[in-house]
Coordinates of C-alpha atoms and ligand atoms in Angstrom, one line a residue:
Chain A
X1 CA 185.9 26.6 -35.3
X2 CA 183.1 24.6 -36.8
X3 CA 180.9 27.7 -37.2
X4 CA 183.7 29.4 -39.0
X5 CA 184.2 26.6 -41.5
X6 CA 180.4 26.4 -42.2
X7 CA 180.4 30.2 -42.7
X8 CA 183.3 29.9 -45.1
X9 CA 181.6 27.1 -47.0
X10 CA 178.3 29.0 -47.4
X11 CA 180.3 32.0 -48.5
X12 CA 182.0 29.9 -51.1
X13 CA 178.7 28.5 -52.4
X14 CA 177.4 32.0 -52.7
X15 CA 180.4 33.5 -54.4
X16 CA 181.7 30.9 -56.9
X17 CA 179.5 32.0 -59.7
X18 CA 180.0 35.8 -59.5
X19 CA 183.8 35.2 -59.2
X20 CA 183.7 32.9 -62.2
X21 CA 181.8 35.4 -64.3
X22 CA 184.2 38.2 -63.4
X23 CA 187.2 36.0 -64.2
X24 CA 185.8 34.8 -67.5
X25 CA 184.8 38.4 -68.4
X26 CA 188.2 39.7 -67.5
X27 CA 190.1 37.3 -69.7
X28 CA 187.6 37.1 -72.5
X29 CA 187.1 40.9 -72.9
X30 CA 190.9 41.5 -72.5
X31 CA 191.6 39.3 -75.6
X32 CA 188.4 39.6 -77.7
X33 CA 189.1 43.1 -79.1
X34 CA 185.4 43.7 -79.8
X35 CA 184.2 47.3 -80.2
X36 CA 181.2 46.9 -77.9
X37 CA 183.0 44.8 -75.2
X38 CA 186.0 46.8 -74.0
X39 CA 188.4 45.0 -71.7
X40 CA 187.2 44.8 -68.1
X41 CA 190.4 46.3 -66.9
X42 CA 189.7 49.5 -68.9
X43 CA 186.1 49.6 -67.7
X44 CA 187.4 49.5 -64.1
X45 CA 189.9 52.3 -64.8
X46 CA 187.1 54.5 -66.2
X47 CA 184.9 53.4 -63.3
X48 CA 187.5 54.7 -60.9
X49 CA 188.1 57.9 -62.9
X50 CA 184.4 58.8 -63.3
X51 CA 182.8 57.7 -60.1
X52 CA 185.6 57.9 -57.5
X53 CA 185.1 60.8 -57.2
X54 CA 185.1 63.2 -60.1
X55 CA 181.5 62.9 -61.1
X56 CA 180.3 61.7 -57.7
X57 CA 179.1 65.0 -56.5
X58 CA 177.9 66.2 -59.9
X59 CA 176.0 63.1 -61.0
X60 CA 175.9 60.2 -58.5
X61 CA 174.7 62.4 -55.6
X62 CA 171.8 64.0 -57.5
X63 CA 170.7 60.5 -58.7
X64 CA 170.8 59.2 -55.1
X65 CA 169.0 62.2 -53.8
X66 CA 166.2 61.9 -56.3
X67 CA 165.9 58.3 -55.5
X68 CA 165.9 58.8 -51.7
X69 CA 163.4 61.7 -51.7
X70 CA 161.1 60.0 -54.2
X71 CA 161.2 56.7 -52.5
X72 CA 160.7 58.1 -49.0
X73 CA 157.7 60.0 -50.2
X74 CA 156.3 56.9 -51.9
X75 CA 156.8 54.9 -48.7
X76 CA 155.2 57.4 -46.4
X77 CA 152.2 58.2 -48.7
X78 CA 151.8 54.6 -49.6
X79 CA 151.7 53.4 -45.9
X80 CA 149.5 56.3 -44.8
X81 CA 147.0 55.9 -47.6
X82 CA 147.0 52.1 -47.3
X83 CA 146.2 52.3 -43.5
X84 CA 143.5 54.9 -44.1
X85 CA 141.9 53.0 -46.9
X86 CA 142.0 49.8 -44.9
X87 CA 140.3 51.3 -41.9
X88 CA 137.8 53.6 -43.6
X89 CA 135.5 51.6 -45.9
X90 CA 134.3 54.8 -47.6
X91 CA 137.9 55.8 -48.4
X92 CA 138.5 52.4 -49.8
X93 CA 135.4 52.4 -52.0
X94 CA 136.2 55.9 -53.2
X95 CA 139.9 55.3 -54.0
X96 CA 140.4 51.7 -54.8
X97 CA 139.3 51.9 -58.5
X98 CA 141.5 54.9 -59.3
X99 CA 144.4 53.3 -57.4
X100 CA 144.1 50.2 -59.6
X101 CA 143.8 52.3 -62.7
X102 CA 146.8 54.5 -61.9
X103 CA 149.0 51.6 -60.9
X104 CA 148.5 49.9 -64.2
X105 CA 149.8 52.9 -66.1
X106 CA 153.5 52.2 -67.0
X107 CA 155.4 54.9 -65.1
X108 CA 157.6 55.7 -68.1
X109 CA 154.6 56.6 -70.1
X110 CA 154.1 59.6 -67.8
X111 CA 157.5 61.1 -68.4
X112 CA 156.4 63.3 -71.3
X113 CA 153.6 64.8 -69.3
X114 CA 155.8 65.2 -66.3
X115 CA 158.3 67.1 -68.4
X116 CA 155.5 69.4 -69.6
X117 CA 154.3 70.0 -66.1
X118 CA 157.4 70.0 -64.1
X119 CA 160.3 70.6 -66.5
X120 CA 163.6 68.8 -66.5
X121 CA 164.7 69.5 -63.0
X122 CA 165.0 67.2 -60.0
X123 CA 161.5 68.0 -58.9
X124 CA 160.1 66.2 -61.9
X125 CA 162.3 63.1 -61.2
X126 CA 161.4 62.9 -57.6
X127 CA 157.7 63.3 -58.4
X128 CA 157.7 60.6 -61.0
X129 CA 159.8 58.2 -58.9
X130 CA 157.4 58.7 -56.0
X131 CA 154.3 58.4 -58.2
X132 CA 155.6 55.1 -59.8
X133 CA 156.7 53.6 -56.5
X134 CA 153.8 54.5 -54.3
X135 CA 151.2 51.9 -55.5
X136 CA 153.1 48.8 -54.6
X137 CA 153.5 49.9 -51.0
X138 CA 149.9 51.3 -50.8
X139 CA 148.3 48.1 -52.0
X140 CA 150.5 45.9 -49.9
X141 CA 149.7 48.0 -46.8
X142 CA 146.0 47.9 -47.6
X143 CA 146.0 44.2 -47.9
X144 CA 148.2 43.7 -44.9
X145 CA 146.1 45.8 -42.5
X146 CA 142.9 44.2 -43.8
X147 CA 144.3 40.7 -43.4
X148 CA 145.3 41.3 -39.8
X149 CA 143.9 38.9 -37.2
X150 CA 140.5 40.1 -36.1
X151 CA 141.2 38.9 -32.6
X152 CA 143.9 41.5 -32.3
X153 CA 141.4 44.2 -33.3
X154 CA 139.2 42.9 -30.4
X155 CA 142.1 43.0 -28.0
X156 CA 142.8 46.6 -28.9
X157 CA 139.2 47.5 -28.4
X158 CA 138.8 45.7 -25.0
X159 CA 142.0 47.1 -23.7
X160 CA 141.3 50.5 -25.1
X161 CA 144.6 50.7 -27.0
X162 CA 144.2 53.8 -29.2
X163 CA 145.9 56.6 -31.1
X164 CA 149.6 56.3 -31.6
X165 CA 149.9 53.1 -29.6
X166 CA 147.4 51.4 -31.7
X167 CA 149.0 52.6 -35.0
X168 CA 152.6 52.0 -34.1
X169 CA 152.3 48.9 -31.8
X170 CA 149.4 47.0 -33.3
X171 CA 148.2 48.0 -36.8
X172 CA 151.6 48.6 -38.5
X173 CA 153.5 45.6 -36.9
X174 CA 150.6 43.3 -37.7
X175 CA 150.8 44.3 -41.4
X176 CA 154.6 44.7 -41.4
X177 CA 155.4 41.5 -43.4
X178 CA 153.2 42.6 -46.2
X179 CA 154.2 46.3 -46.0
X180 CA 157.9 45.4 -46.2
X181 CA 157.1 43.2 -49.2
X182 CA 155.5 46.2 -50.8
X183 CA 158.3 48.5 -49.9
X184 CA 160.8 46.2 -51.6
X185 CA 158.9 46.2 -54.8
X186 CA 158.6 50.0 -54.6
X187 CA 162.3 50.2 -54.1
X188 CA 163.0 48.3 -57.3
X189 CA 160.5 50.4 -59.2
X190 CA 161.9 53.6 -57.8
X191 CA 165.4 52.6 -58.9
X192 CA 164.3 51.7 -62.4
X193 CA 162.4 54.9 -62.8
X194 CA 165.3 56.9 -61.4
X195 CA 167.5 55.6 -64.2
X196 CA 164.9 55.9 -67.0
X197 CA 163.9 59.4 -66.1
X198 CA 167.5 60.4 -66.3
X199 CA 168.0 58.6 -69.6
X200 CA 164.9 60.3 -71.1
X201 CA 165.1 63.8 -69.7
X202 CA 168.1 65.0 -67.8
X203 CA 171.3 66.9 -67.8
X204 CA 172.8 65.1 -64.9
X205 CA 172.8 61.8 -63.1
X206 CA 174.2 58.3 -63.6
X207 CA 171.5 57.3 -66.1
X208 CA 172.1 60.5 -68.1
X209 CA 175.9 59.9 -68.2
X210 CA 175.4 56.3 -69.2
X211 CA 173.0 57.0 -72.1
X212 CA 175.2 60.0 -73.2
X213 CA 178.2 57.7 -73.3
X214 CA 176.3 55.3 -75.5
X215 CA 175.2 58.1 -77.8
X216 CA 178.7 59.4 -78.2
X217 CA 180.2 56.0 -78.7
X218 CA 182.2 56.2 -75.4
X219 CA 181.5 52.5 -74.9
X220 CA 183.9 52.1 -72.0
X221 CA 182.1 54.9 -70.1
X222 CA 178.8 53.3 -70.9
X223 CA 180.0 50.1 -69.3
X224 CA 181.3 52.0 -66.3
X225 CA 177.9 53.5 -65.9
X226 CA 176.1 50.2 -66.2
X227 CA 178.5 48.6 -63.7
X228 CA 177.8 51.4 -61.2
X229 CA 174.0 51.0 -61.7
X230 CA 174.2 47.3 -61.2
X231 CA 176.3 47.6 -58.1
X232 CA 174.0 50.2 -56.6
X233 CA 170.9 48.1 -57.3
X234 CA 172.5 45.2 -55.6
X235 CA 173.6 47.3 -52.7
X236 CA 170.1 48.8 -52.1
X237 CA 168.6 45.4 -52.2
X238 CA 171.1 44.1 -49.7
X239 CA 170.5 47.0 -47.3
X240 CA 166.8 46.6 -47.6
X241 CA 167.0 42.9 -46.8
X242 CA 169.2 43.6 -43.8
X243 CA 166.7 46.2 -42.5
X244 CA 163.8 43.8 -43.2
X245 CA 165.4 41.0 -41.3
X246 CA 165.8 43.3 -38.2
X247 CA 162.3 44.6 -38.4
X248 CA 160.7 41.2 -39.0
X249 CA 162.8 39.1 -36.7
X250 CA 159.7 38.2 -34.7
X251 CA 158.0 37.0 -37.8
X252 CA 160.9 34.8 -38.9
X253 CA 161.2 33.5 -35.4
X254 CA 157.6 32.7 -35.2
X255 CA 157.6 30.9 -38.5
X256 CA 160.6 28.8 -37.6
X257 CA 158.9 28.0 -34.3
X258 CA 155.8 26.8 -36.1
X259 CA 157.9 24.6 -38.4
X260 CA 159.7 22.8 -35.6
X261 CA 156.6 22.5 -33.4
Chain B
X1 CA 121.0 36.9 10.6
X2 CA 123.6 39.1 12.2
X3 CA 126.4 40.8 10.4
X4 CA 129.0 38.4 11.8
X5 CA 128.1 35.3 9.9
X6 CA 128.4 36.5 6.3
X7 CA 130.7 34.8 4.0
X8 CA 133.8 36.9 3.3
X9 CA 133.4 36.8 -0.4
X10 CA 129.8 37.7 -0.8
X11 CA 128.9 41.2 0.0
X12 CA 126.0 41.4 2.4
X13 CA 123.9 43.8 0.4
X14 CA 124.3 42.4 -3.0
X15 CA 125.0 45.3 -5.3
X16 CA 124.3 44.5 -8.9
X17 CA 127.3 45.0 -11.1
X18 CA 126.2 43.3 -14.3
X19 CA 122.6 42.9 -15.4
X20 CA 121.7 41.0 -18.5
X21 CA 118.1 41.5 -19.5
X22 CA 116.5 39.5 -22.4
X23 CA 119.8 39.5 -24.3
X24 CA 119.4 38.2 -27.8
X25 CA 122.0 37.9 -30.5
X26 CA 121.4 36.9 -34.1
X27 CA 124.3 36.5 -36.5
X28 CA 123.7 37.4 -40.1
X29 CA 120.4 38.4 -41.6
X30 CA 117.8 37.2 -43.9
X31 CA 118.0 33.5 -44.8
X32 CA 121.4 33.2 -43.2
X33 CA 120.2 34.6 -39.8
X34 CA 121.3 32.4 -36.9
X35 CA 119.9 33.2 -33.5
X36 CA 122.6 32.2 -31.0
X37 CA 121.4 33.9 -27.8
X38 CA 117.7 33.8 -27.1
X39 CA 116.6 36.0 -24.3
X40 CA 119.3 35.6 -21.6
X41 CA 118.5 37.1 -18.2
X42 CA 120.7 37.0 -15.2
X43 CA 122.8 39.3 -13.1
X44 CA 126.2 39.3 -11.4
X45 CA 126.7 41.0 -8.1
X46 CA 129.6 43.1 -7.2
X47 CA 132.5 40.9 -6.0
X48 CA 130.7 37.8 -7.1
X49 CA 132.3 34.9 -9.0
X50 CA 129.9 33.6 -11.6
X51 CA 130.8 30.6 -13.8
X52 CA 129.1 30.0 -17.0
X53 CA 128.9 26.4 -18.4
X54 CA 127.2 25.1 -21.4
X55 CA 127.7 22.8 -24.3
X56 CA 130.3 23.6 -27.0
X57 CA 128.9 26.0 -29.5
X58 CA 126.1 27.1 -27.2
X59 CA 127.0 30.8 -27.4
X60 CA 129.2 31.4 -24.4
X61 CA 131.8 33.3 -26.2
X62 CA 129.1 35.3 -27.9
X63 CA 127.6 36.2 -24.6
X64 CA 131.0 37.3 -23.2
X65 CA 131.5 39.5 -26.3
X66 CA 128.2 41.2 -25.7
X67 CA 129.2 41.7 -22.1
X68 CA 132.5 43.2 -23.0
X69 CA 131.0 45.6 -25.5
X70 CA 132.6 43.9 -28.5
X71 CA 129.3 42.9 -30.1
X72 CA 126.1 44.8 -30.0
X73 CA 123.1 42.7 -28.9
X74 CA 120.3 42.3 -31.4
X75 CA 117.8 43.0 -28.7
X76 CA 117.8 43.2 -24.9
X77 CA 120.7 44.7 -23.1
X78 CA 123.6 44.2 -20.9
X79 CA 124.4 46.8 -18.2
X80 CA 127.4 47.5 -16.1
X81 CA 126.6 49.4 -13.0
X82 CA 123.3 50.4 -14.4
X83 CA 124.6 51.7 -17.7
X84 CA 124.0 49.9 -21.0
X85 CA 127.2 48.5 -22.4
X86 CA 127.6 49.9 -25.9
X87 CA 131.4 49.6 -26.2
X88 CA 134.2 48.1 -24.2
X89 CA 133.9 49.6 -20.6
X90 CA 137.1 50.9 -19.0
X91 CA 136.7 48.8 -15.9
X92 CA 136.4 45.5 -17.7
X93 CA 139.1 43.1 -18.9
X94 CA 138.6 40.1 -21.1
X95 CA 140.8 37.0 -21.3
X96 CA 140.1 35.7 -24.8
X97 CA 139.4 32.1 -25.6
X98 CA 141.9 32.3 -28.5
X99 CA 144.7 33.3 -26.1
X100 CA 147.5 32.5 -28.6
X101 CA 146.1 34.9 -31.2
X102 CA 145.3 37.5 -28.5
X103 CA 149.0 38.2 -27.8
X104 CA 151.0 40.4 -30.1
X105 CA 153.8 38.2 -31.5
X106 CA 156.0 41.3 -32.1
X107 CA 156.1 42.3 -28.5
X108 CA 157.8 40.6 -25.7
X109 CA 155.7 39.1 -22.8
X110 CA 156.5 42.2 -20.8
X111 CA 155.5 44.7 -23.5
X112 CA 152.3 42.7 -24.2
X113 CA 151.3 43.3 -20.6
X114 CA 152.3 46.9 -20.4
X115 CA 150.7 48.0 -23.7
X116 CA 147.1 48.3 -22.3
X117 CA 148.5 50.2 -19.3
X118 CA 150.1 53.0 -21.4
X119 CA 146.7 54.4 -22.4
X120 CA 145.3 54.1 -18.9
X121 CA 147.7 56.8 -17.6
X122 CA 149.6 54.4 -15.4
X123 CA 153.1 55.8 -14.7
X124 CA 156.1 54.0 -16.1
X125 CA 157.2 52.8 -12.7
X126 CA 153.9 51.4 -11.8
X127 CA 153.6 49.7 -15.2
X128 CA 156.8 47.9 -14.4
X129 CA 155.6 47.0 -10.9
X130 CA 152.3 45.7 -12.0
X131 CA 153.8 43.6 -14.8
X132 CA 156.3 42.1 -12.4
X133 CA 153.5 41.2 -9.9
X134 CA 151.2 39.8 -12.6
X135 CA 154.0 37.7 -14.0
X136 CA 154.9 36.4 -10.6
X137 CA 151.3 35.6 -9.9
X138 CA 151.2 33.3 -12.9
X139 CA 154.8 32.0 -12.3
X140 CA 156.3 33.5 -15.4
X141 CA 158.7 35.9 -13.9
X142 CA 161.6 34.4 -15.9
X143 CA 159.8 34.7 -19.3
X144 CA 159.2 38.4 -19.4
X145 CA 161.8 39.1 -22.1
X146 CA 160.6 36.2 -24.3
X147 CA 158.3 36.5 -27.2
X148 CA 154.9 34.7 -26.9
X149 CA 155.7 32.3 -29.6
X150 CA 158.8 31.1 -27.7
X151 CA 156.5 29.9 -24.9
X152 CA 154.3 26.8 -24.7
X153 CA 150.5 27.1 -25.1
X154 CA 149.9 27.0 -21.4
X155 CA 152.5 29.7 -20.8
X156 CA 150.9 31.9 -23.4
X157 CA 147.6 31.5 -21.8
X158 CA 149.1 32.6 -18.5
X159 CA 150.6 35.6 -20.2
X160 CA 147.1 36.5 -21.4
X161 CA 145.9 36.1 -17.8
X162 CA 148.7 38.3 -16.5
X163 CA 147.8 41.0 -19.0
X164 CA 144.3 41.1 -17.6
X165 CA 145.5 41.0 -14.0
X166 CA 147.9 43.9 -14.5
X167 CA 145.1 45.9 -16.0
X168 CA 143.4 45.7 -12.6
X169 CA 139.8 45.6 -13.8
X170 CA 136.8 45.8 -11.6
X171 CA 135.1 43.2 -13.8
X172 CA 137.2 40.3 -15.1
X173 CA 135.7 38.3 -17.9
X174 CA 137.5 35.0 -18.8
X175 CA 136.7 32.7 -21.6
X176 CA 137.9 29.2 -20.9
X177 CA 141.1 30.6 -19.5
X178 CA 142.6 27.5 -18.1
X179 CA 141.8 25.2 -21.0
X180 CA 145.3 24.3 -22.1
X181 CA 147.3 24.1 -19.0
X182 CA 148.4 20.9 -17.2
X183 CA 146.4 19.8 -14.2
X184 CA 148.9 21.1 -11.6
X185 CA 149.1 24.6 -13.2
X186 CA 145.3 24.6 -13.6
X187 CA 144.9 24.1 -9.8
X188 CA 147.4 26.8 -9.1
X189 CA 145.6 29.2 -11.5
X190 CA 142.2 28.3 -10.0
X191 CA 143.5 29.3 -6.6
X192 CA 145.1 32.4 -8.1
X193 CA 141.7 33.4 -9.4
X194 CA 140.2 32.9 -5.9
X195 CA 142.9 35.0 -4.4
X196 CA 142.6 37.8 -6.9
X197 CA 138.9 38.0 -6.2
X198 CA 139.3 37.9 -2.5
X199 CA 142.1 40.4 -2.5
X200 CA 140.8 43.0 -4.9
X201 CA 137.1 42.3 -4.7
X202 CA 137.0 41.9 -8.5
X203 CA 133.8 40.6 -10.0
X204 CA 134.5 37.6 -12.2
X205 CA 132.6 36.1 -15.0
X206 CA 134.2 32.8 -16.0
X207 CA 133.3 30.5 -18.8
X208 CA 134.5 27.0 -18.6
X209 CA 133.6 23.5 -19.9
X210 CA 135.0 21.9 -16.8
X211 CA 132.2 21.3 -14.4
X212 CA 134.5 20.6 -11.4
X213 CA 136.2 23.9 -12.1
X214 CA 132.9 25.8 -12.3
X215 CA 131.6 24.4 -9.0
X216 CA 134.9 24.8 -7.3
X217 CA 135.3 28.5 -8.3
X218 CA 131.8 29.9 -8.4
X219 CA 129.4 31.6 -6.1
X220 CA 126.8 30.8 -8.7
X221 CA 126.9 28.6 -11.8
X222 CA 124.9 29.7 -14.8
X223 CA 124.0 26.7 -16.8
X224 CA 123.2 27.4 -20.5
X225 CA 121.3 25.3 -22.8
X226 CA 122.0 25.3 -26.5
X227 CA 120.4 26.1 -29.9
X228 CA 119.3 28.7 -29.2
X229 CA 121.1 29.5 -26.0
X230 CA 118.9 30.1 -23.0
X231 CA 119.6 30.2 -19.3
X232 CA 118.7 26.7 -18.2
X233 CA 119.3 27.2 -14.5
X234 CA 121.3 29.2 -12.0
X235 CA 122.8 27.2 -9.3
X236 CA 124.0 28.9 -6.1
X237 CA 127.1 27.3 -4.7
X238 CA 127.3 27.6 -1.0
X239 CA 130.6 26.0 -0.3
X240 CA 132.7 27.4 2.4
X241 CA 135.3 29.9 1.5
X242 CA 138.2 30.0 1.1
X243 CA 138.0 26.8 -1.0
X244 CA 140.6 24.2 -1.0
X245 CA 141.5 21.8 -3.8
X246 CA 141.4 18.8 -1.5
X247 CA 138.9 19.7 1.2
X248 CA 136.3 21.4 -1.0
X249 CA 136.4 18.7 -3.6
X250 CA 135.9 16.0 -1.0
X251 CA 132.9 17.8 0.4
X252 CA 129.7 15.8 -0.3
X253 CA 127.9 19.1 -1.1
X254 CA 130.5 19.6 -3.9
X255 CA 129.9 16.2 -5.4
X256 CA 126.2 16.7 -5.3
X257 CA 126.4 20.1 -7.0
X258 CA 128.6 18.8 -9.8
X259 CA 126.2 15.9 -10.5
X260 CA 123.4 18.4 -10.7
X261 CA 125.3 20.6 -13.2
X262 CA 126.3 17.6 -15.1
X263 CA 122.7 16.3 -15.4
X264 CA 121.6 19.7 -16.6
X265 CA 124.2 19.9 -19.3
X266 CA 123.6 16.4 -20.5
X267 CA 120.0 17.1 -21.0
X268 CA 121.3 19.8 -23.3
Ligands
ATP1 N1 130.8 35.8 -36.2 C1 129.9 34.8 -36.3 N2 129.0 34.7 -37.4 C2 128.1 33.7 -37.4 N3 128.0 32.7 -36.5 C3 128.8 32.8 -35.5 C4 129.8 33.8 -35.3 N4 130.4 33.6 -34.1 C5 129.9 32.5 -33.6 N5 128.9 32.0 -34.4 C6 128.1 30.8 -34.1 O1 127.4 31.0 -32.9 C7 127.4 29.8 -32.2 C8 127.9 30.1 -30.8 O2 129.3 30.4 -30.9 P1 130.2 30.7 -29.6 O3 131.6 30.8 -30.1 O4 129.6 31.8 -28.9 O5 130.0 29.3 -28.8 P2 130.8 28.8 -27.5 O6 129.7 28.4 -26.5 O7 131.7 29.8 -27.0 O8 131.5 27.5 -28.0 P3 132.9 26.9 -27.4 O9 132.5 26.2 -26.2 O10 133.2 25.9 -28.5 O11 133.9 28.0 -27.3 C9 128.1 28.8 -33.0 O12 127.2 27.9 -33.6 C10 128.9 29.5 -34.0 O13 129.0 28.8 -35.2
MG2 MG1 133.7 29.9 -26.8

């Protein structure tokens, strides 16, 4: 009973501001009659017409597919290169300068080149998403693996833990807190680049429809697009945090233990 | 001497298991060079229990790391069964001094113990069996599904010991393994170490700063002096086996030995 009431209270603390914003938005936009701020009720109607589910397959799915493929690629390549660079000093010395150079190039600046090389298709978007997102994960993995406790490295040597076991049960878990931090930054970057690449060079996708709506003065549609993008961004972050909590439960537990001890 | 009167723990024809010859270790180089081990020479026979005592910072851990193939010696060598140790040998297990940091916090106690066995080609069933036995030996059978950080320091140390036991090494190297357990547990673990040695004929190299413990457990005590570390003296301990916490420690020979070791260490 007590647990339920505390749960309710913390939910209330979390939700009061979003609810207030929506309520104020609803009434204010309903009565303001401003050209660029259509009533929220109309936005919701368009939201439902566009996304549920007329343009879901034609535009939402391609966006999500590009994001998923690009991000997965970035995650795999970033973790793999990070581990290799952390463990092979020669790879680190050879690649670290170029990695730091490439990661400081704003990803959007590469869109013109990407269009030239890869055209307007989904391949270009996946590539540019993967390219932009890879560095955060790579650098976090590199740091995480290098910062791992040297005693554990000695344990793996003495007990001759090698190959897959060493990678999956020692190296990666030891660096997992940093890797997940990197993956979260990569996710945010991937999402932003997904939208911008569609706004700059596309004939499909949520970003494309949103910018098209703006250019054709379909202001309500533009708001519906922005609303969807906002919701998706929030949803991805929530899912990520949930996964992170599961993967790092030992880390959280250990830290809480250290605090109380 | 007839073959009947040998002590059960000491093989009659002492077969050398570990030989340490002129072992030197210098950390760093140039002006930062620090010589920690300076020409250590001693050996350990098969099935023998050798305790190493010495002042803090003398170089005991450094010595054990050379023995377990984690650190290459600067000069001299350490051999296991006649072969120079250049990397961690398969038949050797080490209980680290930093026991807390030597356990993987993302694995349960049980998984921490089975992880080294997976590569050794031990079947799944046997892994489970060995883990159960090892945990029972250190009285932690109830904690196998816990994570290390959910356990007290002394319990974590026992997990690290259980991991080494389950590995079933021929040479067991332990770096102050009983340092953070309470007196009662300590006595139990000391007797466990005795039993393991007697039962499996394991060769044990055991670092401790507790002189009573060293004399109680050892067939020979190697006393190290510090800066740089040399073998000060090797003291044979001819107390009757099996040893007993009350009887052995009341033996005048025991008291005499411990005063001797104490004197040697005090002189540094
Ligand atoms: N990696 C290292 N680099 C440089 N110096 C080191 C290194 N490891 C140990 N030392 C130095 O070597 C000396 C011996 O260290 P070691 O850990 O072997 O001592 P110990 O006898 O195990 O001490 P304790 O009883 O406190 O565990 C110390 O002075 C220490 O500062
Ligand atoms: Mg030490």
